[in-house]
XYZ file of C-alpha atoms in Angstrom:
756
model
C 5.562 -23.133 -40.284
C 6.531 -25.705 -37.383
C 9.453 -24.643 -35.234
C 12.645 -26.688 -35.401
C 15.099 -27.972 -32.845
C 15.059 -27.031 -29.257
C 12.077 -24.467 -30.166
C 10.025 -27.586 -31.382
C 10.230 -29.509 -27.992
C 9.223 -26.103 -26.181
C 6.395 -25.763 -28.694
C 5.132 -29.330 -28.222
C 5.263 -28.898 -24.358
C 3.149 -25.768 -24.672
C 0.638 -27.623 -26.828
C 0.594 -30.287 -24.543
C -0.120 -27.819 -21.595
C -3.009 -26.258 -23.449
C -4.690 -29.568 -23.966
C -4.702 -30.194 -20.142
C -5.912 -26.591 -19.728
C -8.690 -27.363 -22.341
C -9.696 -30.505 -20.514
C -9.814 -29.023 -17.057
C -11.719 -25.979 -18.343
C -14.215 -28.118 -20.221
C -14.775 -30.126 -16.717
C -13.633 -33.333 -18.203
C -11.076 -35.373 -15.888
C -7.524 -36.319 -17.206
C -7.248 -39.865 -18.539
C -7.507 -42.869 -16.330
C -3.837 -43.816 -17.045
C -2.935 -40.069 -16.237
C -4.826 -40.393 -12.814
C -3.298 -43.787 -12.073
C 0.295 -42.547 -12.662
C -0.626 -39.305 -10.730
C -1.605 -41.531 -7.752
C 1.406 -43.498 -7.837
C 3.431 -40.365 -8.008
C 1.360 -39.079 -5.036
C 1.600 -41.886 -2.703
C 3.001 -41.182 0.842
C 3.721 -37.534 0.489
C 1.681 -36.107 3.098
C 2.921 -35.804 6.567
C 1.563 -37.894 9.370
C -1.615 -36.202 10.704
C -3.205 -35.884 14.023
C -5.836 -38.463 14.852
C -9.105 -37.803 12.707
C -11.073 -37.345 16.024
C -10.509 -33.732 16.080
C -9.045 -30.725 14.710
C -5.464 -29.911 15.442
C -5.576 -28.459 18.845
C -2.217 -26.716 18.384
C -3.400 -24.886 15.221
C -6.797 -23.813 16.681
C -4.337 -22.393 19.674
C -2.391 -20.549 16.945
C -5.735 -19.162 15.431
C -6.701 -17.940 19.031
C -3.164 -15.952 19.399
C -3.698 -14.384 15.964
C -7.196 -13.282 16.397
C -6.436 -11.837 19.835
C -3.520 -10.152 18.703
C -5.300 -8.179 15.951
C -8.408 -7.464 18.216
C -6.191 -6.124 21.098
C -4.283 -4.048 18.472
C -7.344 -2.433 17.212
C -8.840 -1.924 20.328
C -5.956 -0.884 22.316
C -2.919 -0.275 20.085
C -1.274 -2.990 22.062
C 0.709 -5.258 21.531
C 2.538 -2.870 18.842
C 3.073 -5.807 16.356
C -0.513 -7.080 16.761
C -0.920 -6.737 13.204
C 1.336 -9.891 12.536
C -1.751 -11.794 13.756
C -2.703 -11.691 9.960
C 0.524 -13.269 8.870
C -0.042 -16.183 11.263
C -3.293 -16.534 9.600
C -1.818 -16.610 6.367
C 0.563 -19.411 7.066
C -2.024 -21.468 8.712
C -4.227 -21.123 5.609
C -1.518 -21.963 2.979
C -0.671 -25.273 5.326
C -4.460 -26.594 5.813
C -5.571 -25.640 2.277
C -2.684 -27.085 0.522
C -2.725 -30.181 2.648
C -6.606 -30.631 1.849
C -5.895 -30.373 -1.849
C -2.881 -32.870 -1.706
C -5.142 -35.412 0.356
C -7.834 -35.162 -2.311
C -5.155 -35.848 -4.918
C -4.025 -38.828 -3.159
C -7.532 -40.006 -2.486
C -8.955 -39.626 -5.868
C -6.193 -39.126 -8.208
C -7.589 -35.631 -9.248
C -8.421 -32.180 -7.518
C -12.251 -31.178 -8.171
C -11.976 -27.453 -8.665
C -15.882 -27.299 -8.165
C -15.856 -29.064 -4.904
C -12.759 -26.914 -3.841
C -14.646 -23.609 -4.607
C -18.030 -24.746 -3.152
C -16.237 -25.420 0.118
C -14.520 -21.980 0.062
C -17.888 -20.448 -0.484
C -19.601 -22.368 2.181
C -16.579 -21.488 4.502
C -16.343 -17.955 3.562
C -19.217 -16.160 2.230
C -22.284 -16.721 4.803
C -20.691 -15.002 7.715
C -18.934 -12.333 5.474
C -21.980 -11.583 3.930
C -23.847 -11.007 7.061
C -21.303 -8.902 8.653
C -20.955 -6.927 5.465
C -24.808 -6.353 5.398
C -24.991 -5.313 9.079
C -22.130 -2.938 8.823
C -23.762 -1.197 5.682
C -27.023 -0.860 7.274
C -25.758 0.489 10.633
C -23.486 2.900 8.776
C -26.451 4.440 6.947
C -28.226 4.599 10.718
C -25.019 6.269 12.205
C -23.080 8.104 9.887
C -23.423 10.992 7.369
C -24.622 10.185 3.720
C -21.109 10.657 2.370
C -19.475 8.255 4.775
C -22.125 5.864 4.536
C -21.777 5.732 0.769
C -18.250 5.245 0.974
C -18.744 2.364 3.379
C -21.162 0.865 1.001
C -18.547 0.801 -1.875
C -16.188 -0.825 0.578
C -18.725 -3.452 1.187
C -19.003 -3.958 -2.689
C -15.162 -4.397 -2.907
C -15.074 -6.877 0.113
C -17.964 -8.942 -1.274
C -15.826 -9.432 -4.638
C -12.687 -9.962 -2.624
C -10.987 -6.727 -3.799
C -10.839 -4.698 -0.720
C -6.830 -5.252 -0.502
C -6.364 -3.444 -3.888
C -8.905 -0.564 -3.011
C -7.183 0.179 0.133
C -3.777 0.208 -1.725
C -5.303 2.502 -3.999
C -6.807 4.901 -1.171
C -3.548 4.639 0.795
C -1.319 6.079 -2.018
C -3.628 8.826 -2.489
C -2.470 11.345 -0.031
C -6.074 13.187 -0.686
C -7.784 10.043 0.561
C -5.270 8.357 2.985
C -6.444 10.607 5.958
C -10.213 9.952 5.647
C -12.294 8.302 8.298
C -11.540 4.452 8.934
C -13.538 2.204 7.347
C -15.199 -0.353 9.523
C -14.652 -2.880 6.737
C -11.037 -2.361 5.958
C -9.920 -5.758 7.744
C -11.405 -7.542 4.910
C -8.378 -6.926 2.715
C -6.664 -10.096 4.205
C -9.634 -12.235 3.222
C -9.431 -10.742 -0.207
C -5.635 -11.672 -0.501
C -6.105 -15.453 0.637
C -9.069 -15.764 -1.756
C -7.127 -14.378 -4.668
C -4.199 -16.868 -3.723
C -6.714 -19.441 -3.959
C -7.556 -18.551 -7.407
C -4.286 -19.564 -8.724
C -2.954 -22.295 -6.368
C -4.953 -25.181 -6.839
C -4.288 -24.834 -10.615
C -0.473 -24.749 -9.864
C -0.814 -28.016 -8.000
C -2.867 -29.722 -10.734
C -0.434 -28.520 -13.286
C 2.622 -30.013 -11.673
C 1.028 -33.450 -10.958
C -0.418 -33.249 -14.591
C 3.057 -32.982 -16.033
C 4.622 -35.550 -13.655
C 1.923 -37.989 -14.640
C 2.896 -38.175 -18.040
C 6.441 -39.643 -16.818
C 5.845 -43.198 -15.624
C 9.360 -43.601 -14.418
C 9.014 -40.620 -11.999
C 9.174 -42.121 -8.352
C 6.931 -40.515 -5.545
C 10.081 -39.201 -3.696
C 11.270 -37.211 -6.679
C 7.646 -35.849 -7.361
C 7.427 -34.727 -3.761
C 10.662 -32.882 -4.169
C 9.587 -31.489 -7.506
C 6.288 -29.990 -5.898
C 8.517 -28.662 -2.851
C 10.908 -27.090 -5.340
C 8.189 -25.405 -7.132
C 6.515 -23.934 -3.818
C 10.285 -23.045 -2.713
C 10.674 -21.051 -5.971
C 7.279 -19.162 -5.781
C 8.414 -18.207 -1.937
C 11.758 -16.834 -3.065
C 10.308 -15.250 -6.204
C 7.381 -13.429 -4.061
C 9.613 -12.864 -1.069
C 11.933 -10.913 -3.450
C 9.276 -9.000 -4.998
C 7.903 -8.027 -1.459
C 11.322 -6.793 -0.623
C 11.578 -4.694 -3.678
C 7.795 -3.364 -3.337
C 8.094 -2.438 0.326
C 11.094 -0.354 -0.289
C 9.356 1.329 -3.210
C 5.663 1.241 -2.749
C 5.276 0.235 1.122
C 1.653 1.023 1.229
C 0.799 -1.124 -1.870
C 3.106 -3.938 -0.828
C 1.158 -4.115 2.497
C -2.065 -5.006 0.738
C -0.597 -6.580 -2.318
C -1.393 -10.277 -3.012
C 2.023 -10.851 -4.865
C 3.963 -9.676 -1.894
C 1.867 -11.671 0.539
C 1.996 -15.162 -1.564
C 5.317 -16.202 0.124
C 3.537 -16.296 3.469
C 0.860 -18.611 2.496
C 3.438 -20.543 0.282
C 5.460 -20.963 3.274
C 2.601 -22.882 4.731
C 2.015 -24.814 1.666
C 5.685 -25.992 1.448
C 5.173 -27.072 5.071
C 2.077 -29.317 3.964
C 4.522 -31.203 1.535
C 7.794 -31.222 3.434
C 6.312 -31.585 7.052
C 6.896 -35.458 7.306
C 10.444 -34.907 7.787
C 9.777 -33.182 11.079
C 7.461 -36.191 12.333
C 10.814 -38.287 12.775
C 11.866 -35.955 15.371
C 11.568 -37.316 19.233
C 8.380 -35.923 21.025
C 10.531 -33.594 23.208
C 12.406 -32.232 20.164
C 9.262 -31.185 18.934
C 7.896 -29.637 21.961
C 11.218 -27.577 21.960
C 10.594 -26.648 18.521
C 7.001 -25.621 19.066
C 8.238 -23.465 22.118
C 10.844 -21.894 19.945
C 8.025 -20.875 17.606
C 5.921 -19.466 20.223
C 9.005 -17.501 21.223
C 9.409 -16.265 17.877
C 5.568 -15.198 17.676
C 5.998 -13.519 21.034
C 8.888 -11.382 19.809
C 7.044 -10.296 16.736
C 3.907 -9.253 18.603
C 6.128 -7.165 21.025
C 9.023 -5.851 18.815
C 7.659 -5.731 15.133
C 6.552 -2.221 14.624
C 4.680 -0.436 11.990
C 7.796 1.468 11.126
C 9.673 -1.511 10.081
C 9.928 -2.607 6.475
C 6.626 -4.830 6.122
C 5.908 -7.414 4.577
C 9.501 -7.430 3.397
C 11.626 -8.508 5.087
C 10.093 -8.386 8.786
C 7.015 -10.474 7.981
C 9.530 -13.359 7.871
C 9.860 -13.277 11.579
C 6.103 -14.248 12.268
C 5.898 -16.542 9.338
C 8.864 -18.548 9.969
C 7.887 -18.763 14.025
C 4.364 -19.791 12.796
C 5.888 -22.624 10.510
C 8.041 -23.960 13.569
C 4.967 -24.295 15.619
C 2.854 -26.179 12.961
C 6.050 -28.239 12.023
C 6.255 -29.497 15.720
C 2.597 -30.848 15.521
C 2.994 -32.805 12.340
C 3.960 -35.997 13.931
C 1.154 -36.414 16.151
C -0.802 -34.717 18.871
C 1.345 -32.146 20.929
C 0.838 -32.983 24.741
C 2.952 -30.071 26.195
C 2.224 -27.013 24.235
C -0.547 -26.131 26.675
C -0.765 -22.476 25.738
C -2.080 -23.687 22.422
C -3.894 -26.986 23.419
C -5.976 -25.958 26.314
C -9.766 -25.765 25.835
C -10.275 -21.976 25.954
C -7.578 -21.502 23.253
C -9.587 -24.339 21.206
C -12.815 -22.711 21.228
C -11.351 -19.185 20.617
C -9.631 -20.692 17.570
C -12.969 -21.889 16.550
C -14.723 -18.749 16.543
C -11.597 -17.099 15.147
C -13.064 -16.337 11.812
C -16.180 -14.774 13.029
C -14.520 -12.925 15.655
C -12.120 -11.473 13.236
C -14.774 -10.364 10.873
C -16.943 -8.857 13.655
C -14.485 -7.280 15.856
C -13.619 -4.172 13.661
C -17.097 -2.848 12.891
C -17.946 -3.184 16.368
C -15.192 -1.163 17.375
C -15.502 1.320 14.746
C -19.582 1.594 15.012
C -19.510 1.547 18.649
C -16.611 3.784 18.906
C -19.068 6.530 17.195
C -21.383 6.212 19.868
C -18.784 6.165 22.736
C -15.452 7.345 23.608
C -12.890 4.504 23.800
C -11.463 6.074 27.030
C -14.697 5.114 28.649
C -14.825 1.888 30.620
C -18.433 1.156 29.826
C -17.508 1.637 26.008
C -14.712 -0.733 26.149
C -17.021 -3.279 28.146
C -19.614 -2.981 25.503
C -17.468 -3.353 22.558
C -15.737 -6.384 23.892
C -19.081 -7.931 24.850
C -20.588 -7.001 21.657
C -17.974 -8.514 19.551
C -17.865 -11.817 21.611
C -21.730 -12.137 21.592
C -21.904 -11.582 17.738
C -19.039 -13.983 17.163
C -20.335 -16.857 19.435
C -23.795 -16.440 17.564
C -22.524 -16.238 14.107
C -20.234 -19.173 14.520
C -23.304 -21.544 16.227
C -26.026 -20.399 14.081
C -24.238 -19.625 10.779
C -20.966 -20.513 10.209
C -20.766 -23.920 11.616
C -24.238 -25.222 10.482
C -23.545 -23.970 7.105
C -20.161 -25.232 7.004
C -21.550 -28.996 7.841
C -24.518 -28.683 5.515
C -24.856 -29.924 1.902
C -25.500 -26.462 0.537
C -23.986 -25.830 -3.071
C -23.425 -29.673 -3.452
C -24.540 -31.585 -6.393
C -27.892 -33.587 -5.925
C -26.042 -36.877 -6.159
C -23.527 -35.886 -3.424
C -26.538 -34.416 -1.252
C -28.151 -37.909 -1.584
C -24.973 -39.645 -0.368
C -24.531 -37.439 2.477
C -26.697 -38.007 5.727
C -26.456 -34.203 6.366
C -29.474 -31.714 7.016
C -30.611 -29.990 3.970
C -29.695 -26.112 4.066
C -33.220 -25.716 3.753
C -33.863 -27.756 6.811
C -33.274 -27.403 10.179
C -29.846 -26.095 9.425
C -31.016 -23.230 7.584
C -33.721 -22.486 10.331
C -31.031 -21.976 12.953
C -28.911 -19.903 10.640
C -31.685 -17.785 9.370
C -32.801 -17.296 13.043
C -29.272 -16.419 13.975
C -29.189 -13.750 11.231
C -32.495 -12.306 12.194
C -31.753 -11.897 15.893
C -28.299 -10.484 15.282
C -29.282 -7.712 12.680
C -32.717 -6.974 14.262
C -31.163 -6.569 17.781
C -28.437 -4.141 16.380
C -30.957 -2.102 14.467
C -33.098 -1.804 17.321
C -30.160 -0.529 19.450
C -29.279 2.020 16.703
C -32.977 3.188 16.317
C -33.212 3.843 20.188
C -29.797 5.697 20.148
C -30.430 8.054 17.348
C -33.189 10.259 18.847
C -32.989 13.643 19.636
C -30.059 14.825 18.043
C -31.923 16.476 15.167
C -34.404 17.789 17.288
C -32.159 19.550 19.622
C -30.254 20.892 16.638
C -33.321 22.494 15.192
C -34.259 24.129 18.473
C -30.644 25.295 19.586
C -30.143 28.881 19.672
C -26.418 29.767 20.757
C -26.005 31.479 24.181
C -24.499 34.670 24.416
C -20.437 34.318 24.664
C -18.122 36.563 26.176
C -14.841 37.167 24.577
C -13.103 34.937 27.153
C -15.284 31.992 26.007
C -17.686 32.043 29.045
C -21.280 32.358 28.868
C -22.351 36.038 29.099
C -25.441 37.584 30.733
C -25.848 39.621 27.519
C -24.567 39.657 24.050
C -21.020 41.422 23.719
C -20.545 43.107 20.119
C -17.161 42.082 18.733
C -14.994 45.079 17.954
C -12.442 43.385 15.499
C -12.433 40.325 13.407
C -10.332 38.353 15.839
C -13.126 39.329 18.607
C -15.859 38.039 16.303
C -13.751 34.634 15.619
C -13.271 34.083 19.462
C -16.845 34.534 20.293
C -17.787 32.203 17.598
C -15.368 29.657 18.826
C -16.390 30.106 22.376
C -20.203 29.679 21.213
C -19.005 26.233 19.254
C -17.034 24.978 22.668
C -20.297 25.184 24.601
C -22.746 24.070 21.800
C -25.051 21.178 22.911
C -25.754 20.150 19.308
C -24.618 20.447 15.698
C -25.485 23.739 13.827
C -26.363 23.415 10.128
C -22.821 23.516 8.794
C -22.032 25.099 5.479
C -20.552 23.170 3.879
C -22.017 20.164 5.187
C -20.044 17.223 6.412
C -20.646 15.385 3.353
C -19.426 18.357 1.026
C -16.114 18.987 2.829
C -13.142 19.170 0.687
C -9.472 20.250 0.496
C -8.407 23.625 -0.906
C -8.589 24.101 -4.747
C -4.982 25.085 -5.397
C -4.224 21.770 -4.148
C -6.977 19.664 -5.748
C -7.888 21.512 -8.837
C -4.743 23.311 -9.484
C -2.516 20.540 -8.715
C -0.127 22.924 -7.057
C 0.544 20.997 -3.734
C 3.879 19.751 -5.209
C 5.741 22.588 -6.854
C 8.751 22.253 -8.833
C 10.482 23.914 -11.754
C 7.970 22.307 -14.360
C 4.721 24.003 -12.618
C 6.563 26.861 -10.898
C 5.175 29.626 -13.070
C 1.724 28.140 -12.913
C 1.560 28.051 -9.224
C 1.432 31.783 -8.716
C -1.736 33.563 -7.698
C -2.993 37.046 -7.181
C -1.753 39.773 -9.243
C 1.002 38.071 -11.306
C 2.093 41.216 -12.700
C 2.221 43.042 -9.211
C 5.300 44.913 -7.971
C 5.165 43.037 -4.559
C 5.448 39.178 -4.425
C 4.895 37.009 -1.198
C 6.379 33.550 -1.338
C 4.923 30.818 0.688
C 7.218 27.923 1.960
C 5.971 24.734 3.272
C 3.930 21.527 3.078
C 0.073 20.634 2.715
C -1.043 22.613 5.539
C 0.827 25.674 4.274
C -1.155 25.323 0.962
C -4.292 25.403 3.064
C -3.634 28.918 3.883
C -3.934 30.017 0.286
C -7.717 30.763 0.040
C -7.386 33.341 2.731
C -4.240 34.683 1.486
C -5.903 35.070 -1.894
C -8.737 36.951 -0.293
C -6.437 39.086 1.662
C -3.003 39.908 0.250
C -4.083 38.767 -3.284
C -6.732 41.422 -3.432
C -4.140 44.297 -2.125
C -2.102 43.970 -4.999
C 0.411 40.974 -4.078
C 1.534 38.261 -6.328
C 1.448 34.844 -4.288
C 3.917 32.158 -5.180
C 3.657 28.816 -4.050
C 6.931 26.599 -3.092
C 5.162 23.762 -1.143
C 5.661 20.023 -1.186
C 3.499 17.462 0.593
C 4.782 16.230 3.989
C 7.938 18.500 3.564
C 7.983 21.285 6.177
C 9.342 24.641 5.606
C 12.152 24.024 8.278
C 14.965 21.589 7.680
C 14.208 18.930 10.191
C 14.747 15.441 8.487
C 11.150 13.636 8.405
C 10.024 10.431 6.902
C 6.936 10.278 4.819
C 3.619 8.816 6.496
C 3.944 5.573 4.503
C 7.776 5.289 4.853
C 8.561 5.545 1.316
C 12.055 5.035 1.073
C 14.228 8.102 0.074
C 11.743 10.573 0.915
C 13.923 12.186 3.484
C 16.616 13.033 0.920
C 13.931 14.207 -1.678
C 12.519 16.531 1.007
C 15.604 18.182 1.911
C 16.599 18.579 -2.016
C 13.204 20.320 -2.577
C 14.040 22.650 0.636
C 17.294 23.512 -0.930
C 15.863 24.121 -4.394
C 12.834 26.286 -2.717
C 15.410 28.143 -0.808
C 17.503 28.793 -4.081
C 14.279 30.154 -5.805
C 13.747 32.579 -2.847
C 17.232 33.731 -3.268
C 16.729 34.446 -6.798
C 13.151 36.175 -6.547
C 14.100 38.214 -3.313
C 10.661 38.590 -2.648
C 9.028 41.302 -0.536
C 7.736 38.553 1.964
C 8.593 35.083 2.651
C 5.930 33.069 4.593
C 7.368 30.134 6.521
C 4.881 27.515 7.772
C 4.817 23.908 8.779
C 2.473 21.377 9.817
C 1.981 20.223 13.410
C 2.087 16.686 12.054
C 5.715 17.233 11.294
C 6.486 16.352 15.002
C 5.413 12.679 14.571
C 7.586 12.302 11.550
C 11.090 13.610 12.646
C 13.502 10.970 12.135
C 16.258 12.171 14.651
C 14.056 13.175 17.560
C 12.282 10.718 20.026
C 11.637 12.562 23.226
C 9.464 15.396 23.738
C 12.323 17.481 24.716
C 14.483 16.197 21.669
C 11.344 17.068 19.248
C 11.057 20.682 20.628
C 14.733 21.318 20.866
C 15.239 20.065 17.186
C 12.080 22.132 15.847
C 13.535 25.278 17.386
C 17.101 24.969 16.243
C 15.678 24.151 12.625
C 13.438 27.044 12.673
C 16.066 29.770 13.740
C 18.393 28.347 11.237
C 15.810 28.534 8.414
C 14.834 32.138 9.547
C 18.207 33.315 9.660
C 18.983 31.994 6.147
C 15.785 33.271 4.713
C 16.685 36.798 5.946
C 19.626 36.775 3.881
C 17.754 36.067 0.715
C 15.365 39.028 0.768
C 15.196 42.712 1.658
C 11.667 42.388 2.514
C 9.686 40.442 5.698
C 10.287 37.013 6.809
C 7.047 36.102 8.648
C 6.741 32.850 10.602
C 3.296 31.646 10.580
C 2.918 29.112 13.545
C 1.447 25.779 12.910
C -2.127 25.158 12.599
C -4.099 23.182 15.132
C -5.377 19.774 14.296
C -8.737 18.329 14.924
C -11.000 15.245 14.467
C -12.123 14.288 11.182
C -15.578 15.456 11.067
C -16.610 12.765 8.450
C -15.654 10.098 11.408
C -16.736 11.751 14.692
C -19.791 13.829 13.535
C -22.278 11.260 13.322
C -26.205 11.252 13.752
C -25.708 10.630 17.613
C -22.718 12.725 18.384
C -22.391 16.082 19.977
C -20.074 18.710 19.038
C -17.989 18.058 22.155
C -17.368 14.520 20.860
C -15.336 16.338 18.261
C -13.357 18.569 20.450
C -9.617 18.454 20.526
C -7.085 19.426 23.391
C -4.991 22.137 21.952
C -2.063 21.423 24.431
C 0.544 20.024 22.170
C -0.658 22.612 19.377
C -0.022 25.616 21.993
C 3.381 24.378 23.317
C 4.470 23.957 19.634
C 3.530 27.600 18.960
C 5.174 28.665 21.837
C 8.545 27.120 20.736
C 8.154 28.636 17.463
C 7.568 32.210 19.190
C 10.677 31.806 20.974
C 12.545 30.695 17.755
C 11.447 33.802 16.133
C 12.458 36.112 18.821
C 16.045 35.011 18.364
C 16.138 36.179 14.820
C 16.225 40.055 14.625
C 13.649 41.427 12.104
C 11.498 38.241 11.746
C 7.625 38.817 12.383
C 6.084 36.247 14.394
C 2.117 35.275 13.629
C 0.640 33.093 16.354
C -2.416 31.055 15.134
C -3.481 30.121 18.478
C -6.526 32.262 18.772
C -7.503 31.106 15.284
C -8.525 27.475 16.568
C -8.678 27.417 20.279
C -10.552 28.990 23.258
C -8.556 30.400 26.417
C -9.181 26.793 28.084
C -7.043 25.016 25.378
C -10.137 23.377 23.868
C -10.349 23.514 20.117
C -13.678 22.954 18.609
C -14.447 21.663 15.022
C -16.400 24.784 13.593
C -16.571 28.402 14.127
C -20.176 29.789 13.546
C -21.588 27.538 10.905
C -18.179 26.838 9.178
C -16.280 23.790 9.616
C -12.642 24.038 10.172
C -11.110 20.854 8.912
C -11.591 18.917 5.932
C -10.258 15.782 7.386
C -8.682 16.496 10.587
C -5.403 18.202 9.421
C -6.133 20.575 6.582
C -8.292 23.564 6.616
C -11.394 23.726 4.594
C -11.291 26.574 1.996
C -14.255 28.133 3.652
C -12.461 28.242 6.991
C -9.257 29.682 5.087
C -11.337 32.252 3.719
C -13.046 33.335 6.965
C -9.587 33.927 8.269
C -8.695 36.512 5.529
C -9.711 39.704 7.667
C -7.432 38.396 10.266
C -4.446 36.867 8.360
C -3.932 39.780 6.232
C -3.438 42.343 8.845
C -1.443 39.940 10.881
C 1.167 39.229 8.014
C 1.581 42.854 7.313
C 1.906 44.019 10.719
C -1.181 45.892 10.770
C -4.022 46.535 13.081
C -7.156 44.533 12.386
C -10.334 46.154 10.813
């Protein structure tokens, strides 16, 4: 039954759109009359461009600023807003690609999707493929099997332009978020762009196809319609970015939808930029410098803690748009920071430099410490050499070749075939780069396994120094101290059990899902003898639950019931904290959980309350910035919590000090590293333990248990293993095996007994 009235016109419009889609999908072009009308509509829409003799030097300069900002941020952590370089790239890309599509529409009356995507493949895939292949192969040569497999999967996601959604999934998974950095994580921005360009050309074609069937439409009106569509896309996706940033900040950062408005701003500029060409040259110059000032401000004052991409990405996006707009009326003669030859060349190699820089930093960072000047020099020279070589031998020759073009187009173009000289140069470049890197890796992997096989620990005294003869440990703590001392001086890795590839978090967290305890799973998250007459309650966060295997092995086997009241990233003491990914409302949610947990303690009146917080809480305190503020707030909150809990129980309140933090073994324990490369300095850890001890002495009847000797030697050096047992699963949480290893120590300490 056919619809009537207004619905009939909507239905007819939909059918008309379906016909257009069918013809586009089948490869048939629109009718000649439609093309003619589209040409008449399109005429005069593009802004005046710089002379054809060269690329726009100001845009190449912008590319140079963008890539150098990103490289500097990843290499040194400065400037603090270096990550906005990606946003600069997004605006540039939206402007250039949309301008290319519009010029093709103006010249031919239609847009060839086949040609467009062929150009994208030629431009993007060759260098990206070489970087992915080299990085994956190098990872298998350097890292453990588990990490190499993970990087291989990263490479596959990057190859199909899905890296951003994979990173969003990992970033929202608290169990994976603290994993080792992938050398391919920067491919997320490339994935966003290519996902955008799957849709964007179709949107432009549909707008012109709709207007082509209205002969009376004037060009100026058509331009306004296209600009209006782009503006609507910008407003809609920016609003979405604002919402997603406030509710799911990690997902928002990698989300294609939340980033669409940035590329669309560049696209809008490609349509409306002609209005800026009417400005006087001096006015355009001033506009350009205003934009440069905005970019500089963004690089130095936009921080990762700000809501990003909504709304703070608007600062670099608008600033970049102003610089591009300033150059639409002709060559910019006075923006020398952008138009000088050095900036131009860096802009030329910016794509190769962007792709190579992060694998170089991560892979070479596994061979050297970044504090080493030699390491910095090698990293910088390595990424420059690879970028220059890949640009001249791969990227530029293939981009200019006739690869992937149809046979008749190849015949028309007086270009070297991909299988001729261009191919030879590209192949030679690939061969030289990959072979050189693999030879270097082969030469550097040498003796680590041989040393490990022949290594026998030297006798260690209880002070951590080498002893002339073995000293028989008298207590469990003495034995542990000896093992830590041996690990501190170990020249090579022992056979760790579990191996680096088998590291995992405690089962109470992963298998039982008892990290976040609330009214729903409260009863299920009890361990030990659930019918016991003695109950111990554990307050705290994810580090607190990491003590559970040791607590179950000690207290649980001595007739105690162990009740968890933990929540991820929410410390036992009531200091206001933000979540690692800055999720809105977490501070209030954590406080509500702390209040609920305190009420449960008051109802239960347990025989022991174990109070424990993570050392990483220091980094997330909302109201404290300086070291003195952090320590003062920590001490006051600890005293307040201990006093409160003393009123809720007739039993013991035990303050179990923070656990140390270490390096992630999956990241630093490579085939060429030594145990000393994964050693951490315990100064901050020990200072925090001292503050907690001071707080405990201020509350009568509280027992304080220091964890200092469980992690570090007397020289404040904290190894990553003791005996053959890895201490941390991923740098911040104990392995189940080490937690159990501490059982003979932690049980007597909590009960106030002498160690066996």
